[in-house]
Structures are given as structure tokens and as C-alpha cells.
Amino acid sequence: MNQVQRIVKNIGVTGTAQILTALMSFVFMIYLARFLGEAGFGKYNFAFSLTTLLVTFTDLGVNQLIVREIARERDLSSHYVNNAVLLKIPLSIMTFILIAVLTWIMDPGSDASILLYLFGIYNILLTVSGTYLSLFQAWERMEYVATFQIIERVFIVTLGLGVLLMGYGLMVVAWVYVLAGILDIAVAASISFRRFIRPSLSIDTGLQKKMLIMGLPFGLNSLFAVFFFRVDTVLLGLLRDDVAVGIYNAAYNPLLAISMIVSGMVSAAVYPVMSRYFKEDAKSLHGLTRISARYLAIAGFPVAAGCFVLADRFIGLFYAGGYVGAVPAFQILALFIPIRLVSTITGTLLSSIDRQGYRMLSVGISAAFNIVLNIILIPYYSYIGAAAATVLSELLLYILFIYYIGESYGDVELNREFIKPAAAAALMALMVYQIRGINLLLVVGVAAIIYLISLLLLGEFGEEDRAIIMNLLGRNT
């Protein structure tokens, strides 16, 4: 299997898992939104977002670090993974104490406090089990990551929907998440010990110190990234109310899921390869970066355009006529999709060339910008202001990534790759707007055909794409 085939295989495996898990999660979120109502759905998203933010202190970048280090030297897998897991035990305790202290300070009420504790436990357990997933990723064995993701999501969705249909509320759903967290560690550790490493309780304090120091830029980047993605929900809960949080997340969650599916499966597949190319093949690294960003742009622009034009149709379909107020937020947020997809590649490049500090700085600046914008806009424009802040912050992040890549690596010439996909998507949106009232599935199909024809007429595909296909098929070009 050549490198192109391996990357595509890993993208396919990861993509299949993420699509399946995203569909299950999406169905679960739809039913949560319908069963809980705007206020209850807002409580769920506030508790989940805040604990997701705080639980970054359980990892501090160790998971991302060991992907890079093990990808370069697989013989150290057992040593890295066992010490990383042991390191996370005290970090998990400290994180839970932090959640408890902040809950006491905020005093959200007894039910909301219990929700914060339960979702905090789940996110801590998920982060610990993520150490083993980093091992699978470093070995480019994404089928194991896929197995883990599918098992976990089936458990949460099946049991979660079951308790909802039986008439139980959000508190019981939170307990389902805790049980899923326990299952996560059991499954991930079982696969790891059977296939890749031997368990050990031997502690190498020197290595753990090294992981904390070297992983800190990754950890701060993750912290800033969670701020970037979740601070709008937290601030809406603090500055407005649960209803605003519910409406905003009704718009945000589907779009975030779409972008995370695509960016997650691509970045997970190319990150180990980029890390290896940085040491062995600089020319291939440049080409892989440009091609990956180009294909993600081709995928992202039509999704953004279609969601913008058909926002009311999608929201109506998702929530059975409810959450009408989410339509304008959905339209605004759709604009971040192509930016987010390409930023995933540029950010991954910075990490793979040992410039994770620049990635951390970029995400930190963008997160701070996002916080300031949210504080300014939310009091006046509620969830509409939060949506605008998200898009502007995504744009700033992309600009910063490109700047620091140019400073530390060189010009990767990405901007010109977006002209034709953007033009084709704009043409598609104009034509789809004229037929937007017909059957939604038919509209989507027609839109896809219009977009593909537009790309072909604009000459988007050429010899480079033919060479990639031939390489994928295992033929020399």
C-alpha cells in the first residue's frame, strides 16, 4: 500500500466512523432538543460546553504530542502511552476539583450543579481514553479509532434515546454519559493492550516532565480551541438565558458537526504523514498541504452556500417546525465552514513542523478576539451576535495560520486555490435559490450537479488530480 492509498484508506475509515457517529449524534441532539425544549436544551449545552472547556487541563496537550512522537519512533509506544495515562490520574483529580470550585462560585442550583459534575466526569474519562486513541492514530490504524467511536456513540444514543422515550429527563441522560465514559476506557485500553503495547505501572518522571513541557503548546492550543468553539455558548448562558443558548446551539451544532467530520477525518490521517515528511521529504510535505487544503475548499464552499440559501428548510426539517429563530444564526454560521476546513490543514502543518507554539498563539489570539466580540455583541444581538463573532474569529485564525506558516516555513500558496471553488459555489447558490421551494432532496441533488459542472467548466481539475487517482489505484503515472 503506497502513501496515497494509506492516507485515503485512513480518511475513508475515519470518515465512515465519523459520518455514522455524527448521524447518530445528530439524531440524538434533535430528540434532545425536541424533548427538552429550548431552555432544557440550553442547560444541556451550557453544562457540556463548560466542562469540555475545563477538562482540557486533564490532558495539557499530551495526547497530541504522543501522536507526533510515536509516529516518528514506534518502539517507544508502550513507554509513552503508559506514562501518559499514569500522568493523567492526578491531572484528572485536579480538574474535577476545579469543576467543583467553579460550580460552587457560580451556584447555578442543585440540578445544574449535578449536571456539571456528571458531564465533567464523562469528559475526564473521555480524555484519558483518548490517550489510547492517540496511539492508534500514530500507528495509522484508524480502524481502531473508528471502532471505538462507533461503540461509544451507539451506547450513548441507544441508551440516551431509551431513557428519553421512557419519560426520564436530562439528569438520567447525564448518567448515561458517565457510563459511556467508563466504557470508553475499557474498550480503548483493551484494544491497546491486545494489539500494540504492554501495560505497565512503572513511572518515568523524567518522561512525564518532558511530556508536560513539550505538550504545553498543544495543551494551550486545545484550551484556546475549546474557548474558540464553546465560549459563545458559555457566555450566552451567563449574559442571556438558557433559551438563547438552546436556539444558538440548534443552529451551531449541525454545522459544527459537519465541519468536524470532514476536518477530523482528514487531519487525523495526514498529521502522522506530515510529521514524518517534515523529517524526510520537504517537497512532499508542501504538496500534501496544498492538495489537502484545495480538496477541503472544494468540499467546504458548496456546503456553506447551500446551508445559507436553504437555512429555513434545514431548520424546519431538523426540528419539526420549531426553533425558527435559529434560521438567521444558521445562515451566518454556515459561512465559517470552508474557513474552518482549510484552517485545520494549516494548523496541522504548524504542529507537524514543530511550530505548535505558533499554532497555540494563533488560536489564543483568535479565542481572545472571539471572547471580546461575544461580550460586545451578545448583550445587544444575543445569539445572532454570537454567530457573527464565530465567523469573524474563524477568519482571523486562518489569517494568523497563513502568516506564521509564511514566517517559519514558507509560502504554501493556498489562497489562489479557493477562487474557482468559491465562484462555482456562488453560481450554484444563485441557481438553487430559484428552485429552493421544491423537494429538499431533489434540490440538494441538483445543487451537487450544478456545482460539479461549474468546477469542470472552470477547469478546476487537471493532470495533478489524474495523477492522484492513478496513484490511488496503484498505477504508475
PDB file of N, CA and C in Angstrom, residues 408-452:
ATOM      1  N   SER A 408       7.697  30.868   9.240  1.00  0.00           N
ATOM      2  CA  SER A 408       8.541  29.779   9.749  1.00  0.00           C
ATOM      3  C   SER A 408       8.791  28.662   8.742  1.00  0.00           C
ATOM      4  N   TYR A 409       8.010  28.610   7.670  1.00  0.00           N
ATOM      5  CA  TYR A 409       8.141  27.501   6.734  1.00  0.00           C
ATOM      6  C   TYR A 409       8.251  27.965   5.291  1.00  0.00           C
ATOM      7  N   GLY A 410       7.388  28.862   4.878  1.00  0.00           N
ATOM      8  CA  GLY A 410       7.387  29.351   3.508  1.00  0.00           C
ATOM      9  C   GLY A 410       5.966  29.483   2.988  1.00  0.00           C
ATOM     10  N   ASP A 411       5.836  30.123   1.851  1.00  0.00           N
ATOM     11  CA  ASP A 411       4.518  30.344   1.262  1.00  0.00           C
ATOM     12  C   ASP A 411       3.966  29.036   0.702  1.00  0.00           C
ATOM     13  N   VAL A 412       2.818  28.610   1.213  1.00  0.00           N
ATOM     14  CA  VAL A 412       2.211  27.370   0.716  1.00  0.00           C
ATOM     15  C   VAL A 412       1.204  27.639  -0.401  1.00  0.00           C
ATOM     16  N   GLU A 413       1.003  28.904  -0.754  1.00  0.00           N
ATOM     17  CA  GLU A 413       0.219  29.296  -1.933  1.00  0.00           C
ATOM     18  C   GLU A 413      -1.191  28.707  -1.921  1.00  0.00           C
ATOM     19  N   LEU A 414      -1.908  28.947  -0.833  1.00  0.00           N
ATOM     20  CA  LEU A 414      -3.240  28.371  -0.711  1.00  0.00           C
ATOM     21  C   LEU A 414      -4.348  29.273  -1.246  1.00  0.00           C
ATOM     22  N   ASN A 415      -4.209  30.572  -1.068  1.00  0.00           N
ATOM     23  CA  ASN A 415      -5.335  31.471  -1.350  1.00  0.00           C
ATOM     24  C   ASN A 415      -5.856  31.347  -2.773  1.00  0.00           C
ATOM     25  N   ARG A 416      -4.973  31.195  -3.729  1.00  0.00           N
ATOM     26  CA  ARG A 416      -5.418  31.122  -5.119  1.00  0.00           C
ATOM     27  C   ARG A 416      -6.165  29.832  -5.428  1.00  0.00           C
ATOM     28  N   GLU A 417      -6.013  28.832  -4.551  1.00  0.00           N
ATOM     29  CA  GLU A 417      -6.705  27.566  -4.756  1.00  0.00           C
ATOM     30  C   GLU A 417      -8.203  27.677  -4.472  1.00  0.00           C
ATOM     31  N   PHE A 418      -8.633  28.766  -3.849  1.00  0.00           N
ATOM     32  CA  PHE A 418     -10.026  28.884  -3.415  1.00  0.00           C
ATOM     33  C   PHE A 418     -10.900  29.652  -4.401  1.00  0.00           C
ATOM     34  N   ILE A 419     -10.303  30.265  -5.400  1.00  0.00           N
ATOM     35  CA  ILE A 419     -11.056  31.145  -6.298  1.00  0.00           C
ATOM     36  C   ILE A 419     -12.117  30.368  -7.075  1.00  0.00           C
ATOM     37  N   LYS A 420     -11.721  29.290  -7.722  1.00  0.00           N
ATOM     38  CA  LYS A 420     -12.667  28.539  -8.548  1.00  0.00           C
ATOM     39  C   LYS A 420     -13.749  27.834  -7.722  1.00  0.00           C
ATOM     40  N   PRO A 421     -13.402  27.167  -6.602  1.00  0.00           N
ATOM     41  CA  PRO A 421     -14.478  26.583  -5.781  1.00  0.00           C
ATOM     42  C   PRO A 421     -15.460  27.619  -5.255  1.00  0.00           C
ATOM     43  N   ALA A 422     -14.957  28.802  -4.860  1.00  0.00           N
ATOM     44  CA  ALA A 422     -15.844  29.855  -4.361  1.00  0.00           C
ATOM     45  C   ALA A 422     -16.758  30.361  -5.467  1.00  0.00           C
ATOM     46  N   ALA A 423     -16.203  30.534  -6.677  1.00  0.00           N
ATOM     47  CA  ALA A 423     -17.016  31.001  -7.800  1.00  0.00           C
ATOM     48  C   ALA A 423     -18.076  29.970  -8.175  1.00  0.00           C
ATOM     49  N   ALA A 424     -17.694  28.691  -8.201  1.00  0.00           N
ATOM     50  CA  ALA A 424     -18.645  27.627  -8.536  1.00  0.00           C
ATOM     51  C   ALA A 424     -19.751  27.531  -7.486  1.00  0.00           C
ATOM     52  N   ALA A 425     -19.395  27.709  -6.212  1.00  0.00           N
ATOM     53  CA  ALA A 425     -20.391  27.658  -5.136  1.00  0.00           C
ATOM     54  C   ALA A 425     -21.353  28.838  -5.218  1.00  0.00           C
ATOM     55  N   ALA A 426     -20.835  30.017  -5.565  1.00  0.00           N
ATOM     56  CA  ALA A 426     -21.693  31.199  -5.708  1.00  0.00           C
ATOM     57  C   ALA A 426     -22.697  31.009  -6.849  1.00  0.00           C
ATOM     58  N   LEU A 427     -22.219  30.470  -7.974  1.00  0.00           N
ATOM     59  CA  LEU A 427     -23.108  30.194  -9.103  1.00  0.00           C
ATOM     60  C   LEU A 427     -24.168  29.160  -8.701  1.00  0.00           C
ATOM     61  N   MET A 428     -23.754  28.138  -7.988  1.00  0.00           N
ATOM     62  CA  MET A 428     -24.686  27.117  -7.509  1.00  0.00           C
ATOM     63  C   MET A 428     -25.763  27.736  -6.620  1.00  0.00           C
ATOM     64  N   ALA A 429     -25.357  28.619  -5.703  1.00  0.00           N
ATOM     65  CA  ALA A 429     -26.298  29.238  -4.772  1.00  0.00           C
ATOM     66  C   ALA A 429     -27.335  30.080  -5.517  1.00  0.00           C
ATOM     67  N   LEU A 430     -26.895  30.810  -6.534  1.00  0.00           N
ATOM     68  CA  LEU A 430     -27.821  31.647  -7.303  1.00  0.00           C
ATOM     69  C   LEU A 430     -28.873  30.800  -8.012  1.00  0.00           C
ATOM     70  N   MET A 431     -28.439  29.685  -8.566  1.00  0.00           N
ATOM     71  CA  MET A 431     -29.376  28.837  -9.300  1.00  0.00           C
ATOM     72  C   MET A 431     -30.292  28.058  -8.344  1.00  0.00           C
ATOM     73  N   VAL A 432     -29.740  27.610  -7.215  1.00  0.00           N
ATOM     74  CA  VAL A 432     -30.544  26.868  -6.242  1.00  0.00           C
ATOM     75  C   VAL A 432     -31.607  27.764  -5.627  1.00  0.00           C
ATOM     76  N   TYR A 433     -31.312  29.030  -5.459  1.00  0.00           N
ATOM     77  CA  TYR A 433     -32.278  29.952  -4.872  1.00  0.00           C
ATOM     78  C   TYR A 433     -33.574  30.003  -5.692  1.00  0.00           C
ATOM     79  N   GLN A 434     -33.442  29.804  -6.995  1.00  0.00           N
ATOM     80  CA  GLN A 434     -34.612  29.864  -7.874  1.00  0.00           C
ATOM     81  C   GLN A 434     -35.516  28.640  -7.720  1.00  0.00           C
ATOM     82  N   ILE A 435     -34.973  27.535  -7.224  1.00  0.00           N
ATOM     83  CA  ILE A 435     -35.765  26.299  -7.136  1.00  0.00           C
ATOM     84  C   ILE A 435     -35.888  25.812  -5.691  1.00  0.00           C
ATOM     85  N   ARG A 436     -35.597  26.670  -4.737  1.00  0.00           N
ATOM     86  CA  ARG A 436     -35.497  26.260  -3.346  1.00  0.00           C
ATOM     87  C   ARG A 436     -36.815  25.745  -2.757  1.00  0.00           C
ATOM     88  N   GLY A 437     -37.937  25.990  -3.433  1.00  0.00           N
ATOM     89  CA  GLY A 437     -39.224  25.584  -2.882  1.00  0.00           C
ATOM     90  C   GLY A 437     -39.626  24.164  -3.193  1.00  0.00           C
ATOM     91  N   ILE A 438     -38.889  23.480  -4.077  1.00  0.00           N
ATOM     92  CA  ILE A 438     -39.263  22.115  -4.431  1.00  0.00           C
ATOM     93  C   ILE A 438     -38.726  21.132  -3.394  1.00  0.00           C
ATOM     94  N   ASN A 439     -38.919  19.845  -3.634  1.00  0.00           N
ATOM     95  CA  ASN A 439     -38.475  18.808  -2.709  1.00  0.00           C
ATOM     96  C   ASN A 439     -37.011  19.012  -2.313  1.00  0.00           C
ATOM     97  N   LEU A 440     -36.733  18.971  -0.995  1.00  0.00           N
ATOM     98  CA  LEU A 440     -35.403  19.315  -0.497  1.00  0.00           C
ATOM     99  C   LEU A 440     -34.338  18.356  -1.010  1.00  0.00           C
ATOM    100  N   LEU A 441     -34.628  17.069  -1.030  1.00  0.00           N
ATOM    101  CA  LEU A 441     -33.647  16.098  -1.514  1.00  0.00           C
ATOM    102  C   LEU A 441     -33.321  16.339  -2.978  1.00  0.00           C
ATOM    103  N   LEU A 442     -34.325  16.687  -3.763  1.00  0.00           N
ATOM    104  CA  LEU A 442     -34.102  16.985  -5.176  1.00  0.00           C
ATOM    105  C   LEU A 442     -33.268  18.245  -5.338  1.00  0.00           C
ATOM    106  N   VAL A 443     -33.532  19.248  -4.507  1.00  0.00           N
ATOM    107  CA  VAL A 443     -32.748  20.492  -4.561  1.00  0.00           C
ATOM    108  C   VAL A 443     -31.274  20.207  -4.292  1.00  0.00           C
ATOM    109  N   VAL A 444     -31.002  19.399  -3.268  1.00  0.00           N
ATOM    110  CA  VAL A 444     -29.613  19.074  -2.931  1.00  0.00           C
ATOM    111  C   VAL A 444     -28.936  18.338  -4.076  1.00  0.00           C
ATOM    112  N   GLY A 445     -29.647  17.392  -4.701  1.00  0.00           N
ATOM    113  CA  GLY A 445     -29.077  16.675  -5.828  1.00  0.00           C
ATOM    114  C   GLY A 445     -28.771  17.578  -7.010  1.00  0.00           C
ATOM    115  N   VAL A 446     -29.687  18.471  -7.329  1.00  0.00           N
ATOM    116  CA  VAL A 446     -29.472  19.413  -8.427  1.00  0.00           C
ATOM    117  C   VAL A 446     -28.303  20.339  -8.106  1.00  0.00           C
ATOM    118  N   ALA A 447     -28.233  20.777  -6.849  1.00  0.00           N
ATOM    119  CA  ALA A 447     -27.139  21.661  -6.438  1.00  0.00           C
ATOM    120  C   ALA A 447     -25.786  20.986  -6.634  1.00  0.00           C
ATOM    121  N   ALA A 448     -25.676  19.715  -6.264  1.00  0.00           N
ATOM    122  CA  ALA A 448     -24.416  18.985  -6.420  1.00  0.00           C
ATOM    123  C   ALA A 448     -24.013  18.886  -7.890  1.00  0.00           C
ATOM    124  N   ILE A 449     -25.001  18.636  -8.765  1.00  0.00           N
ATOM    125  CA  ILE A 449     -24.699  18.544 -10.198  1.00  0.00           C
ATOM    126  C   ILE A 449     -24.247  19.890 -10.745  1.00  0.00           C
ATOM    127  N   ILE A 450     -24.944  20.963 -10.360  1.00  0.00           N
ATOM    128  CA  ILE A 450     -24.576  22.305 -10.821  1.00  0.00           C
ATOM    129  C   ILE A 450     -23.155  22.644 -10.387  1.00  0.00           C
ATOM    130  N   TYR A 451     -22.829  22.320  -9.142  1.00  0.00           N
ATOM    131  CA  TYR A 451     -21.501  22.651  -8.608  1.00  0.00           C
ATOM    132  C   TYR A 451     -20.412  21.881  -9.345  1.00  0.00           C
ATOM    133  N   LEU A 452     -20.628  20.606  -9.574  1.00  0.00           N
ATOM    134  CA  LEU A 452     -19.624  19.792 -10.265  1.00  0.00           C
ATOM    135  C   LEU A 452     -19.422  20.270 -11.695  1.00  0.00           C
TER     136      LEU A 452
END
